[in-house]
Amino acid sequence: MFYKDGFFWGMHLIWWAIWIVALGWIFFAPSSSSSEEIEGDDPLMLLKIRFAKGEITKEEYERSKILLE
């Protein structure tokens, strides 16, 4: 075994490799966000989502819906 000053270096390197892979996966893995999913939808669907989130009032929703149709 490869002991140096009472420490097993092989296991130490394996743990570093595991941490680097885990952090790389967390920070660099592609993820889908809700804004990317919404971009491809039609305007009426975007209007419904904004109304459901409370970003616009019922009157604004109805006026915009009439304009879009």
Short mmCIF file of C-alpha atoms in Angstrom, two decimals:
data_model
loop_
_atom_site.label_atom_id
_atom_site.label_comp_id
_atom_site.label_asym_id
_atom_site.label_seq_id
_atom_site.Cartn_x
_atom_site.Cartn_y
_atom_site.Cartn_z
CA MET A 1 0.00 0.00 0.00
CA PHE A 2 1.09 3.54 -0.60
CA TYR A 3 1.31 5.10 2.81
CA LYS A 4 3.04 8.38 3.31
CA ASP A 5 3.06 9.87 6.77
CA GLY A 6 0.20 7.59 7.75
CA PHE A 7 -2.16 8.68 4.97
CA PHE A 8 -3.46 6.51 2.15
CA TRP A 9 -2.92 8.71 -0.93
CA GLY A 10 -4.83 6.52 -3.37
CA MET A 11 -8.10 6.93 -1.48
CA HIS A 12 -7.43 10.66 -1.12
CA LEU A 13 -7.15 11.02 -4.89
CA ILE A 14 -10.34 9.03 -5.45
CA TRP A 15 -12.31 11.35 -3.13
CA TRP A 16 -10.94 14.43 -4.93
CA ALA A 17 -11.99 12.93 -8.26
CA ILE A 18 -15.49 12.22 -6.91
CA TRP A 19 -15.84 15.81 -5.65
CA ILE A 20 -14.61 17.32 -8.93
CA VAL A 21 -17.02 15.21 -10.98
CA ALA A 22 -19.93 15.99 -8.64
CA LEU A 23 -19.28 19.75 -8.69
CA GLY A 24 -18.79 19.72 -12.45
CA TRP A 25 -22.09 17.92 -12.87
CA ILE A 26 -23.89 20.39 -10.61
CA PHE A 27 -22.53 23.53 -12.24
CA PHE A 28 -22.07 22.52 -15.88
CA ALA A 29 -24.83 20.00 -16.58
CA PRO A 30 -27.48 21.34 -18.94
CA SER A 31 -30.74 22.12 -17.26
CA SER A 32 -34.07 23.21 -18.63
CA SER A 33 -35.56 26.36 -17.26
CA SER A 34 -39.14 27.43 -17.45
CA SER A 35 -38.27 30.42 -19.65
CA GLU A 36 -36.82 28.12 -22.31
CA GLU A 37 -39.96 25.99 -22.29
CA ILE A 38 -42.22 29.01 -22.64
CA GLU A 39 -40.35 30.60 -25.57
CA GLY A 40 -41.73 28.17 -28.14
CA ASP A 41 -45.40 28.54 -27.07
CA ASP A 42 -47.98 30.61 -28.85
CA PRO A 43 -48.88 34.10 -27.55
CA LEU A 44 -52.26 33.03 -26.19
CA MET A 45 -50.60 30.38 -24.03
CA LEU A 46 -48.09 32.95 -22.75
CA LEU A 47 -50.99 35.24 -21.88
CA LYS A 48 -52.70 32.46 -19.93
CA ILE A 49 -49.50 31.74 -18.02
CA ARG A 50 -49.00 35.41 -17.13
CA PHE A 51 -52.61 35.58 -15.91
CA ALA A 52 -52.19 32.41 -13.86
CA LYS A 53 -49.04 33.82 -12.23
CA GLY A 54 -50.87 37.01 -11.34
CA GLU A 55 -48.71 39.25 -13.50
CA ILE A 56 -51.74 40.78 -15.23
CA THR A 57 -55.28 41.52 -14.10
CA LYS A 58 -58.45 39.90 -15.42
CA GLU A 59 -59.29 43.00 -17.48
CA GLU A 60 -55.83 43.08 -19.07
CA TYR A 61 -56.13 39.37 -19.80
CA GLU A 62 -59.51 39.72 -21.49
CA ARG A 63 -58.44 42.74 -23.58
CA SER A 64 -55.26 41.02 -24.70
CA LYS A 65 -57.10 37.78 -25.45
CA ILE A 66 -59.55 39.65 -27.73
CA LEU A 67 -56.63 41.31 -29.54
CA LEU A 68 -54.80 38.03 -30.03
CA GLU A 69 -57.83 36.16 -31.35
#
